[in-house]
Coordinates of C-alpha atoms and ligand atoms in Angstrom, one line a residue:
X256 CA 6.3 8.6 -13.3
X257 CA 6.8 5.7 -10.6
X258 CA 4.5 3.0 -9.3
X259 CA 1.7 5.1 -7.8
X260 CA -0.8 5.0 -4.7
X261 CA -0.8 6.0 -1.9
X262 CA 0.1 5.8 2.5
X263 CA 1.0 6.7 5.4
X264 CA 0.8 4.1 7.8
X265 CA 2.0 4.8 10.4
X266 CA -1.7 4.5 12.1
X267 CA -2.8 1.3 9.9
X268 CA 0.6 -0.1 11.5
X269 CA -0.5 0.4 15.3
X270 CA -4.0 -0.4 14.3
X271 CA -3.1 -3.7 12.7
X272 CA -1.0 -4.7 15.5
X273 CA -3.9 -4.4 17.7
X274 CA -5.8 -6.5 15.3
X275 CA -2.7 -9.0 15.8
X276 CA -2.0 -9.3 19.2
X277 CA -5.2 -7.8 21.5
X278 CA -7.3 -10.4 20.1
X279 CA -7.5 -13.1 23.1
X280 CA -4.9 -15.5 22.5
X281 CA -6.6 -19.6 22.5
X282 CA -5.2 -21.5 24.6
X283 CA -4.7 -24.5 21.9
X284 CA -2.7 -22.5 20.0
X285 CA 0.6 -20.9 21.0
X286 CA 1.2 -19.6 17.4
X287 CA 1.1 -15.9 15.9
X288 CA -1.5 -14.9 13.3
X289 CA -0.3 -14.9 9.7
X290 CA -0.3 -11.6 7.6
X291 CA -1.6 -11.9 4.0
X292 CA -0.8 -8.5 1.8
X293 CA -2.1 -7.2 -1.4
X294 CA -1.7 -4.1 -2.6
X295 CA 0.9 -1.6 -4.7
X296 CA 4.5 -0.3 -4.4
X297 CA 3.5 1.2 -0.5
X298 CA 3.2 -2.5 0.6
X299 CA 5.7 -4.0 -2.4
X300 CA 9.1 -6.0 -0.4
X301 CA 10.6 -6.3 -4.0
X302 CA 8.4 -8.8 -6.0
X303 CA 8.6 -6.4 -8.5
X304 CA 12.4 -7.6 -9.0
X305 CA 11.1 -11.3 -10.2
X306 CA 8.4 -10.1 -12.7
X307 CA 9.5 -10.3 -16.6
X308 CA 9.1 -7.0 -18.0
X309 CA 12.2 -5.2 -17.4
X310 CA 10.7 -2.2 -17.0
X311 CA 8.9 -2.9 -14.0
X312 CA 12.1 -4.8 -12.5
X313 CA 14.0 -1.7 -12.2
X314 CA 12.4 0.3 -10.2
X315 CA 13.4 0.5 -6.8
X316 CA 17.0 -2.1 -7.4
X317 CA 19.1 1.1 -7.5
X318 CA 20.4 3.1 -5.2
X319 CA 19.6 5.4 -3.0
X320 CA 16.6 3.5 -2.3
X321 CA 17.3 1.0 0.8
X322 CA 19.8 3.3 2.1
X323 CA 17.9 3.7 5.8
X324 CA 17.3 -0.3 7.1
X325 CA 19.2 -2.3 4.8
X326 CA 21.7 -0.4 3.0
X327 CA 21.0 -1.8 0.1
X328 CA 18.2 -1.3 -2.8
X329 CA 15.8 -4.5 -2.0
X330 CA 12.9 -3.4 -4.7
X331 CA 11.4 -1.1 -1.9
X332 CA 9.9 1.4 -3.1
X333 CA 11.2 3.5 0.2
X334 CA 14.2 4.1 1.8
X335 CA 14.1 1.5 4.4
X336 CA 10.8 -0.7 5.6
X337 CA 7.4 -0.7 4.1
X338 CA 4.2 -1.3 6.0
X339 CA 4.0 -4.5 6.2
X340 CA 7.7 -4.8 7.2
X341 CA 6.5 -2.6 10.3
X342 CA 3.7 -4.6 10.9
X343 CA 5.1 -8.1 10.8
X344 CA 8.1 -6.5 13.5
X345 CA 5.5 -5.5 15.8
X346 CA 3.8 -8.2 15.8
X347 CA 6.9 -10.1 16.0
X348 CA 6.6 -11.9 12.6
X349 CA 9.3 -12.1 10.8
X350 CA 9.3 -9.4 7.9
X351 CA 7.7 -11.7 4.9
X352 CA 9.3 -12.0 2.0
X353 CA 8.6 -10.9 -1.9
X354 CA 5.8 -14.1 -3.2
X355 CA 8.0 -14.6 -6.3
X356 CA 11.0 -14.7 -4.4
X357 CA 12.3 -18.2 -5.2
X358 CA 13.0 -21.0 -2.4
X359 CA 10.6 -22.0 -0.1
X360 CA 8.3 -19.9 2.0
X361 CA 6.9 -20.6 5.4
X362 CA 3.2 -19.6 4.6
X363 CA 1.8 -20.0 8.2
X364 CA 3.5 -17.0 8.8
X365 CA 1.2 -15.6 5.3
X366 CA 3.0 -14.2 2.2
X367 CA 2.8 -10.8 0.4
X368 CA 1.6 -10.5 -2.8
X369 CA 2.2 -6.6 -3.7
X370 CA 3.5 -5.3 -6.6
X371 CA 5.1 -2.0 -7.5
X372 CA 2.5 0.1 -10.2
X373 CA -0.3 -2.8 -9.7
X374 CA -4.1 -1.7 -9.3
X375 CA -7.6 -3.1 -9.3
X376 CA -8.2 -3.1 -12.9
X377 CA -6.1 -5.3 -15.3
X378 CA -6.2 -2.3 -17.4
X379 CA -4.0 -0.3 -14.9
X380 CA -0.3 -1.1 -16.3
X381 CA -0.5 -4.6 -17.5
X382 CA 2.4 -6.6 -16.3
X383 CA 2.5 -5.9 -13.2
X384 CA 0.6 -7.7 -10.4
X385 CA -2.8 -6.8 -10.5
X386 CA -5.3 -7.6 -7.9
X387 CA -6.8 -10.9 -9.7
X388 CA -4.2 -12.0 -10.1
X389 CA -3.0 -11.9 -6.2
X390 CA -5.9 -13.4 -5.4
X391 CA -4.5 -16.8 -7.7
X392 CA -1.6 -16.3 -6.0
X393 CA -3.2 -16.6 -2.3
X394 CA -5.3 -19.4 -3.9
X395 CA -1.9 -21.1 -4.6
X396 CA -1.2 -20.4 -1.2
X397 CA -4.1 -21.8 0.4
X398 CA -3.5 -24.9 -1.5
X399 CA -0.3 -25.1 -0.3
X400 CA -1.4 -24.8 3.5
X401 CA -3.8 -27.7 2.6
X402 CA -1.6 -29.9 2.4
X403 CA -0.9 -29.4 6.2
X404 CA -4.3 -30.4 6.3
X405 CA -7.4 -29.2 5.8
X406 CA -8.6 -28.1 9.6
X407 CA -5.0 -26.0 10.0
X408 CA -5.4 -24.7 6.8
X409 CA -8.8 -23.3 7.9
X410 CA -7.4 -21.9 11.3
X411 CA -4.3 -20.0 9.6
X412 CA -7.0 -18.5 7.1
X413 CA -9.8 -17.8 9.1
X414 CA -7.1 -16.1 11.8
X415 CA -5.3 -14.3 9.3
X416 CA -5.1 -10.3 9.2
X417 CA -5.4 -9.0 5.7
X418 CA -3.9 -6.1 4.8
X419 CA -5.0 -3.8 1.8
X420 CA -3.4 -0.5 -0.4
X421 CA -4.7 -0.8 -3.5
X422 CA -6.5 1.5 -5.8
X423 CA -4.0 4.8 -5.9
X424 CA -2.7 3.5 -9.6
X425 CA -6.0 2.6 -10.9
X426 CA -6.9 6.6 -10.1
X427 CA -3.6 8.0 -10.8
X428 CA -3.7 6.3 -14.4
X429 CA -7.0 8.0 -15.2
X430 CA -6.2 11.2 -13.8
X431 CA -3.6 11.0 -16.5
X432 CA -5.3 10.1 -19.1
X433 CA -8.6 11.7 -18.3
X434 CA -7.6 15.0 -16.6
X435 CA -10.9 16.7 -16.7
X436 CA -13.2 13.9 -16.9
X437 CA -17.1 14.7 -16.2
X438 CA -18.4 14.0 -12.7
X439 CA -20.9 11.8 -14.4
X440 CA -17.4 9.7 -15.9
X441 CA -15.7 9.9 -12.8
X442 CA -18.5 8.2 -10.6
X443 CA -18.4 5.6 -13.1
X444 CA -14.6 5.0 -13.0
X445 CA -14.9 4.8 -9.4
X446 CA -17.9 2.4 -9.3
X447 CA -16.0 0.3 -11.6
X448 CA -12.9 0.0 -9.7
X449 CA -15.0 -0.5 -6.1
X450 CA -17.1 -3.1 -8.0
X451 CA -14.0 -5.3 -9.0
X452 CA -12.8 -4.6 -5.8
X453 CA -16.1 -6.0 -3.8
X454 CA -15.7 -9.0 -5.8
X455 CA -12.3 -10.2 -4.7
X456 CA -12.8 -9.5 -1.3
X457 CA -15.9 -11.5 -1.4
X458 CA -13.8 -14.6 -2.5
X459 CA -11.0 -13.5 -0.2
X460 CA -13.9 -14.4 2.5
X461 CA -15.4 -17.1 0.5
X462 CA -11.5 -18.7 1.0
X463 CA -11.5 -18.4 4.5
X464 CA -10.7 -14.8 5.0
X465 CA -12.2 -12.4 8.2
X466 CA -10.3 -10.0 9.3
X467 CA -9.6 -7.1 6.4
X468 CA -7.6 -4.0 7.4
X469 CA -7.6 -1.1 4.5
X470 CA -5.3 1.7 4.3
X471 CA -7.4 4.2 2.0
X472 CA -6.1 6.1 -1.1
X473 CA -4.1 9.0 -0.1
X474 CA -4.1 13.0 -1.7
X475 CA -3.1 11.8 -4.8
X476 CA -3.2 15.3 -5.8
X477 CA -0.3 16.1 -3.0
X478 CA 2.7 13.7 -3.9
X479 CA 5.7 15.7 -5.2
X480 CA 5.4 13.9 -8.5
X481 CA 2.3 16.3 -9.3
X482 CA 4.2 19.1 -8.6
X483 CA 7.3 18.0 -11.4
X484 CA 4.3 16.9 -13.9
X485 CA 2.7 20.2 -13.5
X486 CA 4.7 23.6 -12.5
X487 CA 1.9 25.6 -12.8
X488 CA 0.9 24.2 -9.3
X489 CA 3.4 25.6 -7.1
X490 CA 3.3 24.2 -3.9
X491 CA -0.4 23.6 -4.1
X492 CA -2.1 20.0 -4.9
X493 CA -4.2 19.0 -8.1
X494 CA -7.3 18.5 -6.3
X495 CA -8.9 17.3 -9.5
X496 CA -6.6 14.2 -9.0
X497 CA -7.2 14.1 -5.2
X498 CA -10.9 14.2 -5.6
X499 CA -10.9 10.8 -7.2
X500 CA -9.3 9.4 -3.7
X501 CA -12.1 11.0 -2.2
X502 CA -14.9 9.3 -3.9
X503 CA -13.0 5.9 -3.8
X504 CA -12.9 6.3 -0.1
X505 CA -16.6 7.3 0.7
X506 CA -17.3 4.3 -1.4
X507 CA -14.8 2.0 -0.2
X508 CA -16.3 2.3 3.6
X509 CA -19.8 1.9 2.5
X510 CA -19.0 -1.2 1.1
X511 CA -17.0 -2.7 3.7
X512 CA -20.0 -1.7 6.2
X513 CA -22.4 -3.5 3.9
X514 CA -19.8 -6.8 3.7
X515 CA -19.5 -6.7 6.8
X516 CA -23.5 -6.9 7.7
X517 CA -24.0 -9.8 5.0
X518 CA -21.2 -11.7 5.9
X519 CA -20.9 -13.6 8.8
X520 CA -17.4 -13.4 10.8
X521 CA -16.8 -10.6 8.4
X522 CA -14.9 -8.0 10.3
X523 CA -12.7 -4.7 8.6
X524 CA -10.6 -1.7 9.8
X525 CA -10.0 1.4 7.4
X526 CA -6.6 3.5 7.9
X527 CA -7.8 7.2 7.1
X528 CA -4.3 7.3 4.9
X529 CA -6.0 10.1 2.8
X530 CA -6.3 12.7 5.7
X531 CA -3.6 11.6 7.9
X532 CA -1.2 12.2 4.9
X533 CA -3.4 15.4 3.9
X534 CA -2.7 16.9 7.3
X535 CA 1.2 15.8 7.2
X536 CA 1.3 17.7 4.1
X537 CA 0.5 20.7 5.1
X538 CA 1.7 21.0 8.9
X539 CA 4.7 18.3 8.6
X540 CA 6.5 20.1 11.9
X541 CA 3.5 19.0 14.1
X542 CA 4.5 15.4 13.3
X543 CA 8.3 15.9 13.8
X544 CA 9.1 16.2 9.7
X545 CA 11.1 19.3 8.2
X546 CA 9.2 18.9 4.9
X547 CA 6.1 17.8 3.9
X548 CA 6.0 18.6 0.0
X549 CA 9.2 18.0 -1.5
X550 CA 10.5 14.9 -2.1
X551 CA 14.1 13.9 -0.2
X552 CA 15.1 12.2 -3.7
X553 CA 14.3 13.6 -6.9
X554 CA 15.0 15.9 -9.7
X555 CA 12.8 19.1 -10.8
X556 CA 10.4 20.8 -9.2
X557 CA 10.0 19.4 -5.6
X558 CA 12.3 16.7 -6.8
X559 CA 9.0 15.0 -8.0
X560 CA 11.0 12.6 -10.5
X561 CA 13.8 10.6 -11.5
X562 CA 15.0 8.9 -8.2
X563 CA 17.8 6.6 -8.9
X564 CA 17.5 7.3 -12.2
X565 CA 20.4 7.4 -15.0
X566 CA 23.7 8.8 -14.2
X567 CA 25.7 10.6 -17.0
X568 CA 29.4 10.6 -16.9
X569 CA 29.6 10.2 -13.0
X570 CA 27.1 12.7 -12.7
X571 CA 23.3 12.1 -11.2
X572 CA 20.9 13.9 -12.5
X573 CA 19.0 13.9 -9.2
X574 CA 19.9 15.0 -5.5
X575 CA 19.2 12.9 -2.3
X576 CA 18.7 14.7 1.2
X577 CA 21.3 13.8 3.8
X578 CA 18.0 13.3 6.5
X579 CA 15.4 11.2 5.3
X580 CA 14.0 11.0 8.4
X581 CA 13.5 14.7 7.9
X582 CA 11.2 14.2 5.2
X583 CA 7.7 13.0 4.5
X584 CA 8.3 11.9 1.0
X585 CA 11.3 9.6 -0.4
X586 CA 10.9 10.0 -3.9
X587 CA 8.0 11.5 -5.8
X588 CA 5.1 9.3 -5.3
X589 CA 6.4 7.2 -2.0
X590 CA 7.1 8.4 1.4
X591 CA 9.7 7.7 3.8
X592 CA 10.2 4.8 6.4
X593 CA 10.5 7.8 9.0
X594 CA 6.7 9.0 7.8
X595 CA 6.4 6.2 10.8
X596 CA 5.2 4.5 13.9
X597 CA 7.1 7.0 16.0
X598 CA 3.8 9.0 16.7
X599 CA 1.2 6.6 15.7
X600 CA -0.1 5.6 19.0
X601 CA -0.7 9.6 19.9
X602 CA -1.9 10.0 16.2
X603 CA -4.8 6.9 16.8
X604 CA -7.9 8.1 16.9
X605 CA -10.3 5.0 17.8
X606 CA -13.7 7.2 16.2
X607 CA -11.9 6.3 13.3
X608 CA -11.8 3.3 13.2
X609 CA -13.7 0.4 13.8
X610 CA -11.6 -1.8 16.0
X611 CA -11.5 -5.5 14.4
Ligands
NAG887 C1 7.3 -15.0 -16.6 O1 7.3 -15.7 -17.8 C2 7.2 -17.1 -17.6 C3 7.4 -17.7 -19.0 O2 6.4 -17.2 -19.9 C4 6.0 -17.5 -16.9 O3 5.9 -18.8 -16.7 C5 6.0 -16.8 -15.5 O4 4.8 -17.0 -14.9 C6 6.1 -15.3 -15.7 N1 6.3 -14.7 -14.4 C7 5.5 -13.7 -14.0 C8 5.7 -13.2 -12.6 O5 4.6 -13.3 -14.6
NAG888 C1 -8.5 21.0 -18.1 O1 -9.1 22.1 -17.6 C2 -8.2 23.1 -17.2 C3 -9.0 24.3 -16.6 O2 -10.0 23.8 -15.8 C4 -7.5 23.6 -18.4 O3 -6.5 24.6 -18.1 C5 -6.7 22.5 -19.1 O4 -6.2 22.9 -20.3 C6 -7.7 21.3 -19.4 N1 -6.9 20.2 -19.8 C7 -7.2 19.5 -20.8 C8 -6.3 18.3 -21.2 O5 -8.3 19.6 -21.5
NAG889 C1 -14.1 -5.0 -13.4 O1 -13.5 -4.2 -14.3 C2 -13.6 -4.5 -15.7 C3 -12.7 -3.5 -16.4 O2 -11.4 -3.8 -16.0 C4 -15.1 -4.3 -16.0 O3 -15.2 -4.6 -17.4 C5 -15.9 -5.3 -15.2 O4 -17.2 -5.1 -15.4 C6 -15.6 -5.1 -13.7 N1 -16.2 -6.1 -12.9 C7 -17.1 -5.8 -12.0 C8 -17.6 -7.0 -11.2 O5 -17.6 -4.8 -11.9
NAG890 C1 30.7 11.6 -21.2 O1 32.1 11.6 -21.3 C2 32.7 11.3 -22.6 C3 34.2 11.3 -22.5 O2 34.7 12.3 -21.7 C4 32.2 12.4 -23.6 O3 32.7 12.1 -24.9 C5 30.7 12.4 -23.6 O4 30.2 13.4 -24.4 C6 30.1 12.6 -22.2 N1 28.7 12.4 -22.2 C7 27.8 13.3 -21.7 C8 26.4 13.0 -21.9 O5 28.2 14.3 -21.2
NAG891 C1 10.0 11.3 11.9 C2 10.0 10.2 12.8 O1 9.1 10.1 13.7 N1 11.0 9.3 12.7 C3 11.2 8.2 13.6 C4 10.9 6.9 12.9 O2 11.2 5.8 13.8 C5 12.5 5.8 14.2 C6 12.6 4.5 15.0 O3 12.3 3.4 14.2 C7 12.8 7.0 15.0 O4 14.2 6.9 15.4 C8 12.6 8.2 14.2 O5 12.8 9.4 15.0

């Protein structure tokens, strides 16, 4: 099944732009913060398109997907916008396009470094862009600024927002491999991936980096995927899978805490993806959506797979909704543009959060 992990960021999206725009503007500088974005196929523009393995190129360059915003496939995972796409509008940066895209690339504005499938791990569906490997890419980048000079270089950085989604593959991939892996094995899957994790965004800050915003792993037991992969479920979710979110989460803010008392300047924000999206599951109505567990494009159960896949003789072999905007899934794994900002400032809970 498709590139995995995990949002809904609607929240993360209002959040962020308070991290963008509250902050007290200095009075040297009349420019906008830059955006810097790692992370999977929830945060992906299409710099899946440029990679070599042709496998991980097609997903997402077919229709429907792009239908909504640009009425076209772009490599989005999504029907229209992804997060960052929201983010950069609100904060009135332009949307920033794919890293690999060719040309030139205004990085003051940042540059977004997320690939469709990519986790923590290099282990987690090689080819793709895995974490480390973003991070070379930002290094590029801050070489690049450099040569700007050094001081501007250091301002752009050190004001930058940073926004993460990464870790829903790493899980997903494990969960399918290791279905009913011990507790004892589980703890140390998680460790593993939190530990890799720590590291690069201890260079991230070592680089110049501050301000980190985190959108957490979502009920991976809930997409509509999980319901095509295993029947059996019904309309229920595979908490087995979901309870590996869990544990990434409760460590992921315990070590973001502890970075942040050991690091000077070191400031975060964690989007509660995992129960925002848990809640929009199960009571979509109360945030304006029809349907919370099937997916708008799909085939089988829940239309969990084969979005824009194959078409025999004229004929799809998967159905699209005529309302996205009805939906809180797209396709199997991804949700909608519409799972949006519409509600987010009503939805913010500040206790949450811890406000950058
Ligand atoms: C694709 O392959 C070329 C040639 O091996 C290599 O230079 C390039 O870095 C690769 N691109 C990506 C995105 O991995
Ligand atoms: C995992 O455990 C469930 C019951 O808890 C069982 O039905 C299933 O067959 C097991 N799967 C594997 C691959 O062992
Ligand atoms: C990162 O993950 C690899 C497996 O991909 C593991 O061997 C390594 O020990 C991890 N690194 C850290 C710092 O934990
Ligand atoms: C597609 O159409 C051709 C010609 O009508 C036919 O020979 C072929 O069997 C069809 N393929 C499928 C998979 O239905
Ligand atoms: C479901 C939902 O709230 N959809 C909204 C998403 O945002 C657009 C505006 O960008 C609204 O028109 C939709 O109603």
């Amino acid at each position: 099944m498709a590139n995995l992990s995990f949002i809904f960021c609607e929240i993360l999206m209002i959040l962020a732009t308070i991290l963008l725009l509250v902050e007290p503007v200095k009075c040297y500088s009349k420019q906008h913060k830059a955006l810097f974005v790692f992370g999977d196929s929830l945060f992906d523009p299409g710099n899946n398109k440029y990679l070599n393995d042709t496998k991980l190129k097609v997903v997402a360059t077919m229709w429907p997907y792009g239908e909504t915003y640009f009425k076209h496939p772009t490599g989005r995972v999504c029907d229209g916008r992804v997060v960052p796409d929201l983010i950069a509008q609100f904060a009135k940066l332009p949307i920033l396009p794919p890293y690999l895209q060719p040309g030139t690339h205004r990085f003051t504005d940042g540059a977004n470094f997320a690939s469709g499938r990519a986790g923590v791990l290099s282990e987690t569906h090689p080819g793709t862009i895995q974490l480390r490997l973003q991070l070379s890419y930002f290094k590029a980048v801050k070489e690049s600024l450099k040569r700007k000079g050094d001081e501007k270089a250091k301002n752009v950085l050190n004001d930058a927002v940073y926004l993460f989604s990464i870790g829903g593959n790493d899980y997903f991939s494990f969960y399918q491999t290791y279905p009913n892996a011990s507790q004892f094995y589980k703890g140390k899957f998680v460790k593993m991936v939190i530990a890799n994790l720590t590291s690069v965004l201890k260079e991230i800050y070592d680089l110049g980096g501050r301000k980190i915003a985190f959108q957490n792993v979502g009920p991976l037991g809930c997409i509509p995927a999980m319901k095509t992969i295993d029947p059996k479920l019904g309309s229920a979710c595979a908490d087995e899978a979901s309870s590996l979110a869990r544990l990434h989460n409760r460590y992921l803010s315990i070590v973001l805490n502890k970075l942040e008392s050991h690091l000077a300047g070191f400031k975060y924000s964690i989007f509660d993806c995992y129960n925002a999206f848990g809640d929009r599951v199960n009571n979509p109505s109360k945030y304006g959506f029809k349907e919370g567990k099937a997916a708008c494009c799909g085939s089988g159960a829940y239309r969990g797979g084969n979005c824009g896949g194959i078409t025999i003789n004229g004929t799809k072999l998967y159905q699209v909704c005529s309302n996205p905007g009805e939906y809180l899934w797209f396709d199997g794994v991804h949700p909608t543009e519409s799972a949006n900002f519409s509600k987010a400032s009503l939805e913010w809970r500040p206790k949450n959060h811890r406000a950058l």
